[in-house]
GROMACS .gro file of N, CA and C in nm:
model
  486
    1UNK      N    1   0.860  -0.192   2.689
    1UNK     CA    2   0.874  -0.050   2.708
    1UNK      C    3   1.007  -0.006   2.647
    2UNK      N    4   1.010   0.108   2.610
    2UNK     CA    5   1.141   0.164   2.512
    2UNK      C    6   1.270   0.253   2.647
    3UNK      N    7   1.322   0.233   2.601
    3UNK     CA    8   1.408   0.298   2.701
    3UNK      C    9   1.393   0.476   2.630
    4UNK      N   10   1.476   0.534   2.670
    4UNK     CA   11   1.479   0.701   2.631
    4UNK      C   12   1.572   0.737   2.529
    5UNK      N   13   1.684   0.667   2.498
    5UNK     CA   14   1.782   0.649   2.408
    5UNK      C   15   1.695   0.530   2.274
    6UNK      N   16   1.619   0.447   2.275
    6UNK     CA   17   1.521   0.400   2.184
    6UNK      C   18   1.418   0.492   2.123
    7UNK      N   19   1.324   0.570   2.267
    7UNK     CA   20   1.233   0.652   2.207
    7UNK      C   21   1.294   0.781   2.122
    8UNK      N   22   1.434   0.771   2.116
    8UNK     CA   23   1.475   0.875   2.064
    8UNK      C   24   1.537   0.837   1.899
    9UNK      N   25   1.572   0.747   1.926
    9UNK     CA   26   1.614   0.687   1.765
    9UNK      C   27   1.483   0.653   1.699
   10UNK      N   28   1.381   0.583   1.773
   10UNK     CA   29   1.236   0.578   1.736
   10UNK      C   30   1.205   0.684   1.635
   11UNK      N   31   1.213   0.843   1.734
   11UNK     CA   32   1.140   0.934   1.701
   11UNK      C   33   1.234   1.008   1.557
   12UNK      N   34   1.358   0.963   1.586
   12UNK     CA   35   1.480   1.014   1.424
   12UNK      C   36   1.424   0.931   1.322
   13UNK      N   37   1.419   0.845   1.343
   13UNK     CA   38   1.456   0.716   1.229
   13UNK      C   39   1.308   0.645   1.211
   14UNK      N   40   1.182   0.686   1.284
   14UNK     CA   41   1.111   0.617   1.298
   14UNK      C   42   1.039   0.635   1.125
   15UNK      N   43   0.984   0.765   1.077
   15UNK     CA   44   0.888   0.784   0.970
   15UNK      C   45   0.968   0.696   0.875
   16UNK      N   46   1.127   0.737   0.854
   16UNK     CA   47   1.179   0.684   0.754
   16UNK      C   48   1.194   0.500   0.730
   17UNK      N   49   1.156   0.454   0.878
   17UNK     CA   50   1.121   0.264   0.859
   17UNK      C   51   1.007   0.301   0.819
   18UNK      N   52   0.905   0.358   0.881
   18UNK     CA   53   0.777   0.342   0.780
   18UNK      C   54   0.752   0.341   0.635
   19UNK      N   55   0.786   0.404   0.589
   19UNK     CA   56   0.815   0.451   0.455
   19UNK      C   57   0.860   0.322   0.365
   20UNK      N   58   0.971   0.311   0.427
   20UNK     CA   59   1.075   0.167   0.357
   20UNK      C   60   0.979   0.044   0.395
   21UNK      N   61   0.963   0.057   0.534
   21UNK     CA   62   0.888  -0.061   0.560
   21UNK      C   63   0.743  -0.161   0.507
   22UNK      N   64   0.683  -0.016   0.462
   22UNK     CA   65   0.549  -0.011   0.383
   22UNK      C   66   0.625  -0.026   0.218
   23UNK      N   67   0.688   0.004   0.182
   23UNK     CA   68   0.693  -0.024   0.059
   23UNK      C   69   0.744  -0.180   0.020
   24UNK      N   70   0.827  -0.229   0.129
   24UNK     CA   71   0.853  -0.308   0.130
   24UNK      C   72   0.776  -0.478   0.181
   25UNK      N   73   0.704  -0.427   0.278
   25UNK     CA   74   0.633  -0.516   0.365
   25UNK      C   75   0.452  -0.453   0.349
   26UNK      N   76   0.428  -0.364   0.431
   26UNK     CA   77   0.290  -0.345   0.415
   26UNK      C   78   0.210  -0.321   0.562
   27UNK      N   79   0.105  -0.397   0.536
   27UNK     CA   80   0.014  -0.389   0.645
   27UNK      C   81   0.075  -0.409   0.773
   28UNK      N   82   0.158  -0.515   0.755
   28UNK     CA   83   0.200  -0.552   0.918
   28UNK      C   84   0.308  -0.454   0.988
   29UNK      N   85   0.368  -0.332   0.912
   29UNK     CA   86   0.455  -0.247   0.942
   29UNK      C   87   0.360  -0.139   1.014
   30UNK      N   88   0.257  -0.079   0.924
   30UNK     CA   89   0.171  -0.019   0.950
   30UNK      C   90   0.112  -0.030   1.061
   31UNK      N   91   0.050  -0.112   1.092
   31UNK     CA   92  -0.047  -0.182   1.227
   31UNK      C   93   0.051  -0.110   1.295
   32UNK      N   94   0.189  -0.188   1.300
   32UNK     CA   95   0.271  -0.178   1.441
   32UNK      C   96   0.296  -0.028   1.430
   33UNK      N   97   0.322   0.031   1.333
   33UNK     CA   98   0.360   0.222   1.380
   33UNK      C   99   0.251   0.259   1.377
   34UNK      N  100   0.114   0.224   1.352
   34UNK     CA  101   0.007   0.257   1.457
   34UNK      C  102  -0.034   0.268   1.554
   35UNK      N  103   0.006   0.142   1.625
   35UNK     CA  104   0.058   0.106   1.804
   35UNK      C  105   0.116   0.198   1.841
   36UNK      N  106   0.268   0.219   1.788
   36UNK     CA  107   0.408   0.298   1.821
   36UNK      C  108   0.310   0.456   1.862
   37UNK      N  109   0.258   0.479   1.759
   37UNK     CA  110   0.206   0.595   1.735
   37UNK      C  111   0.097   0.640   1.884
   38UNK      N  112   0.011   0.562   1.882
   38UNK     CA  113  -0.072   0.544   2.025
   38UNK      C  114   0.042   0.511   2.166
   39UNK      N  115   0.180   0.505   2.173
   39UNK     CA  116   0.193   0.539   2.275
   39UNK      C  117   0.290   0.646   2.280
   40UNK      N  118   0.219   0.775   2.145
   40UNK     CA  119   0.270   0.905   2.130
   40UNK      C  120   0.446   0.856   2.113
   41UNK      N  121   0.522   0.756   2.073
   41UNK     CA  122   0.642   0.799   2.027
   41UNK      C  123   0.677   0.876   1.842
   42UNK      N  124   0.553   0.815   1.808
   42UNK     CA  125   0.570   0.879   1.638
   42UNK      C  126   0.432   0.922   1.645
   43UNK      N  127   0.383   1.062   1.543
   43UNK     CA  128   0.271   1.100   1.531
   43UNK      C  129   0.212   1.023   1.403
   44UNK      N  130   0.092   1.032   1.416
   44UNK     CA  131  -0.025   0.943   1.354
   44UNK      C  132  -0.033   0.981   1.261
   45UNK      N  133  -0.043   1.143   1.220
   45UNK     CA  134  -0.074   1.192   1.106
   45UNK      C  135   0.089   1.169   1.036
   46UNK      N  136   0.164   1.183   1.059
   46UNK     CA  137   0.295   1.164   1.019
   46UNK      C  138   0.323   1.005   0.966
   47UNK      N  139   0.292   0.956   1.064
   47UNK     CA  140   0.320   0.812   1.024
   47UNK      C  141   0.232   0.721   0.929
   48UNK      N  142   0.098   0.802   0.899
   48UNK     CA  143   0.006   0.797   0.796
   48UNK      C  144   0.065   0.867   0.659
   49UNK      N  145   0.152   0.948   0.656
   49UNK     CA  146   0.225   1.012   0.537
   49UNK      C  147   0.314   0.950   0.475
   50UNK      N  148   0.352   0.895   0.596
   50UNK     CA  149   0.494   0.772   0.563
   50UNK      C  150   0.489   0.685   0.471
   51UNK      N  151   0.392   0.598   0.544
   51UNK     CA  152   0.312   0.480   0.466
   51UNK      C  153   0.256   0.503   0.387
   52UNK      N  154   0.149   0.603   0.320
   52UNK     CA  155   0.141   0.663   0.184
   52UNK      C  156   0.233   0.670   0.118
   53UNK      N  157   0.319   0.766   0.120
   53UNK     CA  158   0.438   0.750   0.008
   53UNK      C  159   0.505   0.653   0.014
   54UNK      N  160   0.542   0.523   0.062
   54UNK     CA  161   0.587   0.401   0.064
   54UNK      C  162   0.516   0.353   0.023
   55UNK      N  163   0.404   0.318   0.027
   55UNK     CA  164   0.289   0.257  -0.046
   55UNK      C  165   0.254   0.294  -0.189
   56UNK      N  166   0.262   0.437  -0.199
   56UNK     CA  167   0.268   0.512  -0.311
   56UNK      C  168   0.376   0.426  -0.445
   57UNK      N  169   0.504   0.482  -0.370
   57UNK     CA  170   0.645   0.432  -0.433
   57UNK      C  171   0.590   0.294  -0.479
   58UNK      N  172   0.574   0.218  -0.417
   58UNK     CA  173   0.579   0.057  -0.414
   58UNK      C  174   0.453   0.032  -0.573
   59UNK      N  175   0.343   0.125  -0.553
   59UNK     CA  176   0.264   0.089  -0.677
   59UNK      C  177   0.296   0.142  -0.784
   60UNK      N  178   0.371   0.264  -0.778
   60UNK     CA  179   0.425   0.360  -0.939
   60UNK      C  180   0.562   0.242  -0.949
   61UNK      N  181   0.639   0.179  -0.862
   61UNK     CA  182   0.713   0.100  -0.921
   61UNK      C  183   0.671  -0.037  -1.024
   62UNK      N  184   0.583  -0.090  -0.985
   62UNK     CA  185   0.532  -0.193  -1.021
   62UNK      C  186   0.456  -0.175  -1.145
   63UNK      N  187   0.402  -0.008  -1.154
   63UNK     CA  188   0.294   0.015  -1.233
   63UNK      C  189   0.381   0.022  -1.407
   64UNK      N  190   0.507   0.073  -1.328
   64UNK     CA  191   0.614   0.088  -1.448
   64UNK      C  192   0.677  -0.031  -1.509
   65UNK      N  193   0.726  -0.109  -1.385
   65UNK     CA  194   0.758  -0.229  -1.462
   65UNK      C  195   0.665  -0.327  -1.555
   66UNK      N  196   0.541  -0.294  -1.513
   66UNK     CA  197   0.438  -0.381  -1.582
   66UNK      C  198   0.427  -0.298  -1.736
   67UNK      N  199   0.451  -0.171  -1.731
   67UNK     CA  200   0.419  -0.068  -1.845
   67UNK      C  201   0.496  -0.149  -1.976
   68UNK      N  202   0.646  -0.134  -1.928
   68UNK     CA  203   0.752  -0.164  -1.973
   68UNK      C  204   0.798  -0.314  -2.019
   69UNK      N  205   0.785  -0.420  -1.895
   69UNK     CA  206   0.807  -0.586  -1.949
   69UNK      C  207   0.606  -0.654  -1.966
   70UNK      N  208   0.541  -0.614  -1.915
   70UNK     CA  209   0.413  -0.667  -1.891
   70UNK      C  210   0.387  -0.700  -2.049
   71UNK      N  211   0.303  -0.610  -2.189
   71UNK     CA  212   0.280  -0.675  -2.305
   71UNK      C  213   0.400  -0.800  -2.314
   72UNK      N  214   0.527  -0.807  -2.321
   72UNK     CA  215   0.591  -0.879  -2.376
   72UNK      C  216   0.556  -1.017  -2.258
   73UNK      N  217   0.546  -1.005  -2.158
   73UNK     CA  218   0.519  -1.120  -2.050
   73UNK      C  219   0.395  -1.206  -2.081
   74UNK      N  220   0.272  -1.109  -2.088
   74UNK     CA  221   0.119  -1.116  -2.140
   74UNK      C  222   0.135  -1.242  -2.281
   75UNK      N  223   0.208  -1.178  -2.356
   75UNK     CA  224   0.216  -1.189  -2.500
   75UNK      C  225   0.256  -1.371  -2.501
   76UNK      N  226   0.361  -1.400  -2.422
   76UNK     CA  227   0.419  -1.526  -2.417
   76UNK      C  228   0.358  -1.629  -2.289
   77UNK      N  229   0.291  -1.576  -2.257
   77UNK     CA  230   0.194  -1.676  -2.199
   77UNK      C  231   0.039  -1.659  -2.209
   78UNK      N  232  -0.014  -1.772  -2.294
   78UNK     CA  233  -0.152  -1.781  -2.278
   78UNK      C  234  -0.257  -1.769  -2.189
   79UNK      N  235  -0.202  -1.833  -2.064
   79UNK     CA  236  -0.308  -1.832  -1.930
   79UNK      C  237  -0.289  -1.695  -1.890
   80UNK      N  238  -0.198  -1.613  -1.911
   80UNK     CA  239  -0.214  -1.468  -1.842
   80UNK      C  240  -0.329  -1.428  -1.908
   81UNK      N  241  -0.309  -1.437  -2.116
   81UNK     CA  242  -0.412  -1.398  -2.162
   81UNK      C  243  -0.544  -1.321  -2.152
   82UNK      N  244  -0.616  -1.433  -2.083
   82UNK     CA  245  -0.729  -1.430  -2.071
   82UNK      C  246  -0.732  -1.343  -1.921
   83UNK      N  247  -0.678  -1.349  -1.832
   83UNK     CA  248  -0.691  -1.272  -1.667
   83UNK      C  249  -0.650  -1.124  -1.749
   84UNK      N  250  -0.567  -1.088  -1.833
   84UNK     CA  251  -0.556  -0.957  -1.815
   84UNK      C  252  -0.662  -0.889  -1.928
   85UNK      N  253  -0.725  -0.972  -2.000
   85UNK     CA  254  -0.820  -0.903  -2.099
   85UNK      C  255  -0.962  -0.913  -1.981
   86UNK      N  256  -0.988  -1.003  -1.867
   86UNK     CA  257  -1.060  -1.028  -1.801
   86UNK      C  258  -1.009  -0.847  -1.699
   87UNK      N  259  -0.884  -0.824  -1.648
   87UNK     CA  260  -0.837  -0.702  -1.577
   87UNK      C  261  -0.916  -0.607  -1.655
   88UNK      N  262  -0.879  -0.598  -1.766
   88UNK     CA  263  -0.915  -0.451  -1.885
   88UNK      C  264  -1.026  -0.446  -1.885
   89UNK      N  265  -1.140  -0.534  -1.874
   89UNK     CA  266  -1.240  -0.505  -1.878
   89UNK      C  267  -1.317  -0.432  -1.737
   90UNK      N  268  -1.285  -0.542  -1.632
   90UNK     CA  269  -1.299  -0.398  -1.521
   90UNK      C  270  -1.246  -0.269  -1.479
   91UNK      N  271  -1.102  -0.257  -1.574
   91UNK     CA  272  -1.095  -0.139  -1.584
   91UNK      C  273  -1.181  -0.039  -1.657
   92UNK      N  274  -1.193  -0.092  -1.769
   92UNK     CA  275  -1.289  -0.015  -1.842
   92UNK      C  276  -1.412   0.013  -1.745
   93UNK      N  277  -1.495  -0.059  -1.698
   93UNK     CA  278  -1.612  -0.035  -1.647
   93UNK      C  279  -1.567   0.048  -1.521
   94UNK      N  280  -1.479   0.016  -1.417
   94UNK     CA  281  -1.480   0.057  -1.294
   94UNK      C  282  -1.369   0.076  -1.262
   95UNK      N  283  -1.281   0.161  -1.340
   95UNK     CA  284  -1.156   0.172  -1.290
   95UNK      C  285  -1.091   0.210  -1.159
   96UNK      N  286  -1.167   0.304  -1.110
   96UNK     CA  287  -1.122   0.408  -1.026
   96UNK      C  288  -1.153   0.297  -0.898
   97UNK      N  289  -1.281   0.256  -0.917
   97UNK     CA  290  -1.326   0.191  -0.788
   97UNK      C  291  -1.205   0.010  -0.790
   98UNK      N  292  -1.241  -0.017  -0.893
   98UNK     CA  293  -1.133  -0.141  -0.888
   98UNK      C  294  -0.986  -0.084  -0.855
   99UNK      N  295  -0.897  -0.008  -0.904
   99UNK     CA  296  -0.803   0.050  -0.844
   99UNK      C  297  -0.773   0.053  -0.661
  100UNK      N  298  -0.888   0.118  -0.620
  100UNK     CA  299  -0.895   0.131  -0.474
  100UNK      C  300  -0.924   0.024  -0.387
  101UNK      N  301  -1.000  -0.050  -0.431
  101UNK     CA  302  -1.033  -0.153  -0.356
  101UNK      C  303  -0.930  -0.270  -0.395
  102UNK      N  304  -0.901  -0.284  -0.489
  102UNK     CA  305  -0.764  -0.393  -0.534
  102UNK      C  306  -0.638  -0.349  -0.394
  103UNK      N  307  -0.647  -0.245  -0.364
  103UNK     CA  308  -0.522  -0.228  -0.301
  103UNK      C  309  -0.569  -0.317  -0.172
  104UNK      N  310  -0.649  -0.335  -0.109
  104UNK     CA  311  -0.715  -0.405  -0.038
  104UNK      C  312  -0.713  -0.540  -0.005
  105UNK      N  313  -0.703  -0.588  -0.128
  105UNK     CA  314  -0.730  -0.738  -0.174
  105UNK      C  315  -0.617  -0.830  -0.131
  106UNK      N  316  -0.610  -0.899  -0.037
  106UNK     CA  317  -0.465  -1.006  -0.079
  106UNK      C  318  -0.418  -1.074  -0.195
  107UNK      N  319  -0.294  -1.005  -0.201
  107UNK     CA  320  -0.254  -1.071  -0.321
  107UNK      C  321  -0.237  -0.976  -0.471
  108UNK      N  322  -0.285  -0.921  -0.428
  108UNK     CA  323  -0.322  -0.761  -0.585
  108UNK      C  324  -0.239  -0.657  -0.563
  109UNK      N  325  -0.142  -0.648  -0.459
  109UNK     CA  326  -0.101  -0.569  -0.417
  109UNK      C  327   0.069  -0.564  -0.471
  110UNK      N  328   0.066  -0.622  -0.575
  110UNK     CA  329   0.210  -0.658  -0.663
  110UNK      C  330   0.075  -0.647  -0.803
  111UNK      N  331   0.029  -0.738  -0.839
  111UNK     CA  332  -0.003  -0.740  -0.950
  111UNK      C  333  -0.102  -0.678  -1.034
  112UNK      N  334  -0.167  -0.613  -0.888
  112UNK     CA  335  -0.241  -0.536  -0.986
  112UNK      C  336  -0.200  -0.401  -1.050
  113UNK      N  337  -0.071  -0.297  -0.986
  113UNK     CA  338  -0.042  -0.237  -1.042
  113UNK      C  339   0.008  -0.247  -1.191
  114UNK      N  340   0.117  -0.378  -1.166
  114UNK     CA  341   0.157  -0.448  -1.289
  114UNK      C  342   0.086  -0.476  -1.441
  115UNK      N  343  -0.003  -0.496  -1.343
  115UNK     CA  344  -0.119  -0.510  -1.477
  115UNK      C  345  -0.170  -0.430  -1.531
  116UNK      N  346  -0.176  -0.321  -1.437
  116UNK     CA  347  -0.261  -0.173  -1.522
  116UNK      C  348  -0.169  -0.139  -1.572
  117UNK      N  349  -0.064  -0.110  -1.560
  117UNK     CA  350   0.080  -0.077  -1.656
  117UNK      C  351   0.102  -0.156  -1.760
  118UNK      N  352   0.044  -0.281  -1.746
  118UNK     CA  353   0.095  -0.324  -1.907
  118UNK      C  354  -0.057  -0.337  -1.987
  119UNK      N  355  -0.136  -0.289  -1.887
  119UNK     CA  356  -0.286  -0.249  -2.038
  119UNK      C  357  -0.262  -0.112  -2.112
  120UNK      N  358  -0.208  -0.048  -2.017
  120UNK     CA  359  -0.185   0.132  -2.112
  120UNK      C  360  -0.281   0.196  -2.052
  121UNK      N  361  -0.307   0.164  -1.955
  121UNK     CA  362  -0.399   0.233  -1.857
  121UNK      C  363  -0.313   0.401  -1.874
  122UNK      N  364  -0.355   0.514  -1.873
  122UNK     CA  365  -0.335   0.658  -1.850
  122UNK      C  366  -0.240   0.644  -1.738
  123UNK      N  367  -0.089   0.677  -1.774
  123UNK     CA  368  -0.028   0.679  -1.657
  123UNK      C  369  -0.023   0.836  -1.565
  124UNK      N  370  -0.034   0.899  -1.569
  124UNK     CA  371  -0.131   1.025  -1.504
  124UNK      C  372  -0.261   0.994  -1.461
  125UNK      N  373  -0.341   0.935  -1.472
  125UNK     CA  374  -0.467   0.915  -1.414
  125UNK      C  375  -0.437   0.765  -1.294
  126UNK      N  376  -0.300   0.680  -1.325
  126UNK     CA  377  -0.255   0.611  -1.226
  126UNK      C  378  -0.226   0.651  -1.116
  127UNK      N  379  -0.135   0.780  -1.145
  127UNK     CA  380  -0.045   0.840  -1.031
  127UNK      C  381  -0.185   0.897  -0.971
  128UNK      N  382  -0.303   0.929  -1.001
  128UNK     CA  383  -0.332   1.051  -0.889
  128UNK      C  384  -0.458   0.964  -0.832
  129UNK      N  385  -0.480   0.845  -0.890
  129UNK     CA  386  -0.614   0.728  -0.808
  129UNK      C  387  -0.492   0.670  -0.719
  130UNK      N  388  -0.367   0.607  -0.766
  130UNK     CA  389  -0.246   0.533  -0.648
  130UNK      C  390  -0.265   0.650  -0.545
  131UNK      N  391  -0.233   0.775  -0.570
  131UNK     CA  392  -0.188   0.846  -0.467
  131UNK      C  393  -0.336   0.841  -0.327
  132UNK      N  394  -0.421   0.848  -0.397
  132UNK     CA  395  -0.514   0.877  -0.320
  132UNK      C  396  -0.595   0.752  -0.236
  133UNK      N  397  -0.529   0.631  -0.333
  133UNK     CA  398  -0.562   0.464  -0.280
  133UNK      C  399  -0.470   0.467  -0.163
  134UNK      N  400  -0.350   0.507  -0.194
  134UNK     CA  401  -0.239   0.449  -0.107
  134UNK      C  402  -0.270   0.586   0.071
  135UNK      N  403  -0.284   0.675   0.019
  135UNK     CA  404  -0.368   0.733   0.157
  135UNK      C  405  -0.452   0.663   0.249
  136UNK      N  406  -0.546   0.636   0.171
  136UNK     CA  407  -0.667   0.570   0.234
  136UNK      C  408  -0.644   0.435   0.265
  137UNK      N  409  -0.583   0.369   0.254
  137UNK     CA  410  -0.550   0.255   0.306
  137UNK      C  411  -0.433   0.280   0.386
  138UNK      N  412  -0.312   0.355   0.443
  138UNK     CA  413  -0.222   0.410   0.508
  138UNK      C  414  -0.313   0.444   0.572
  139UNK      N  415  -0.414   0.517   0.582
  139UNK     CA  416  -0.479   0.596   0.698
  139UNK      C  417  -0.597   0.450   0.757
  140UNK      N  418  -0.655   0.395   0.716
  140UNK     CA  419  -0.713   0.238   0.751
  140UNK      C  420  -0.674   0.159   0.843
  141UNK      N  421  -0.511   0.133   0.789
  141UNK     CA  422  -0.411   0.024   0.868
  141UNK      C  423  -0.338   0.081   0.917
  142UNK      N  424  -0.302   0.238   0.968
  142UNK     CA  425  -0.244   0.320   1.062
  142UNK      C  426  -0.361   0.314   1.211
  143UNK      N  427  -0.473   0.350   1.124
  143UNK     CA  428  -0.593   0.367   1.208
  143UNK      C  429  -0.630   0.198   1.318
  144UNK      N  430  -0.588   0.137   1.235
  144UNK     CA  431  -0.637  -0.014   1.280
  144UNK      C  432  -0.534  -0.042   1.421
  145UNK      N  433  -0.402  -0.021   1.357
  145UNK     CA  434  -0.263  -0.009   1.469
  145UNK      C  435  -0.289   0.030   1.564
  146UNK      N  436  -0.355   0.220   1.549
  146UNK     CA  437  -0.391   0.275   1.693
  146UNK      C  438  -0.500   0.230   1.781
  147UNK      N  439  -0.602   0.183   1.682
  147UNK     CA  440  -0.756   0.189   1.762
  147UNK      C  441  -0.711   0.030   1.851
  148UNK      N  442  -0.623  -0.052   1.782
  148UNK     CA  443  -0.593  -0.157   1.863
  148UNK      C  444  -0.477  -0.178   1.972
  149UNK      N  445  -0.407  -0.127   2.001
  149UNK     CA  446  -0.352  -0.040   2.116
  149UNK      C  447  -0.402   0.030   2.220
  150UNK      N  448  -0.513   0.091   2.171
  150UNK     CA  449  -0.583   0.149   2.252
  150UNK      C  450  -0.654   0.087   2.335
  151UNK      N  451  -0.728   0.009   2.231
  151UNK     CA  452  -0.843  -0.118   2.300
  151UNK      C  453  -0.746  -0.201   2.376
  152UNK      N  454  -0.619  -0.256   2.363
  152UNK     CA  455  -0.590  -0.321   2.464
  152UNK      C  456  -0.482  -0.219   2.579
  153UNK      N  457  -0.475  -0.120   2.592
  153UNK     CA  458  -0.464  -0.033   2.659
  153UNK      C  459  -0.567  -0.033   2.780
  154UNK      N  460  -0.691  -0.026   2.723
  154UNK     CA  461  -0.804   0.003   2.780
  154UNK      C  462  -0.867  -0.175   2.812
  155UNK      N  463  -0.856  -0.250   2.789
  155UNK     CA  464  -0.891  -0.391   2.829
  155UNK      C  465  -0.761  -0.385   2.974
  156UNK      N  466  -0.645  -0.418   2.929
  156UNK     CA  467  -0.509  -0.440   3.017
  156UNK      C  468  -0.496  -0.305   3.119
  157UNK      N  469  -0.506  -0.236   3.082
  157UNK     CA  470  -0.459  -0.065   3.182
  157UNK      C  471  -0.317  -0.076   3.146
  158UNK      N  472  -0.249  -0.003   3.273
  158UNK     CA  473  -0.113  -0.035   3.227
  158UNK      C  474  -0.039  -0.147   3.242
  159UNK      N  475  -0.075  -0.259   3.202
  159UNK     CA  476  -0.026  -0.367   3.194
  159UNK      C  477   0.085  -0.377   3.082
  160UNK      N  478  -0.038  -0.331   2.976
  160UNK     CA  479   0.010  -0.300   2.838
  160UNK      C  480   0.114  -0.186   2.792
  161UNK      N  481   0.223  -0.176   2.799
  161UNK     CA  482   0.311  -0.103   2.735
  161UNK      C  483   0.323  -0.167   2.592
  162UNK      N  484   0.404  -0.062   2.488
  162UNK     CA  485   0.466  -0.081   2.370
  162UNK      C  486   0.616  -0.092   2.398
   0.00000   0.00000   0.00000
């Protein structure tokens, strides 16, 4: 349980760990200010904004560095070769949907931006599928945080504090 001097730095400082935290870390930040969120110290819809634009940030960073060092990286190693002409091709076919669901994936969540940045993927048509990936998965694993808090809210009673 938080004391009142916690729930209060919580409630200052809280969106802005999300934010950092998600860009930095991810799912497991999320979950927990989903929790936080279900015992009303940070709001849901707020803390779903957070983690979007942290999530956001985290893929336009990556998407750039790949823009920028990725051909020359590609270029000097062979075994990338073949995975990123193997990438381009599901971009071509299914971009939008591979985009969204990659964010998903363990493990894609560094490289696949990287990679669409160094095919020449439309960087305007990046920013506005990231923006709308990184929502929907912020709102997923925000959602997952609360609905599981709840459920053990509701298993425990008040046993369960945050």
């Amino acid at each position: 349980m938080f004391t009142a001097a916690q729930a209060s730095t919580l409630g200052q400082c809280g969106y802005l760990a999300v934010g950092i935290g998600t860009y930095v870390e991810g799912e497991a930040v999320l979950v927990s200010a989903g929790a936080v969120a279900h015992a009303g110290l940070l709001s849901l819809p707020l803390v779903v904004l957070a983690a979007a634009l942290g999530s956001f940030a985290w893929g336009q960073t990556w998407f750039r560095l790949g823009r920028v060092s990725g051909p020359r990286l590609i270029a000097r190693r062979p075994a990338w070769q073949a995975r990123a002409a193997r990438a381009e091709r599901w971009l071509s076919r299914s971009g939008v949907w591979f985009l969204l669901v990659g964010r998903f994936c363990l493990g894609l969540g560094t490289v696949l931006p990287a990679l669409v940045g160094a095919s020449g993927y439309a960087w305007r048509r990046f920013v506005v599928v990231d923006a709308i990936g990184a929502l929907i998965w912020a709102t997923v694993f925000a959602g997952v945080g609360f609905g599981g808090a709840a459920g053990l809210r509701h298993l425990l009673g008040n046993t369960f504090a945050i």
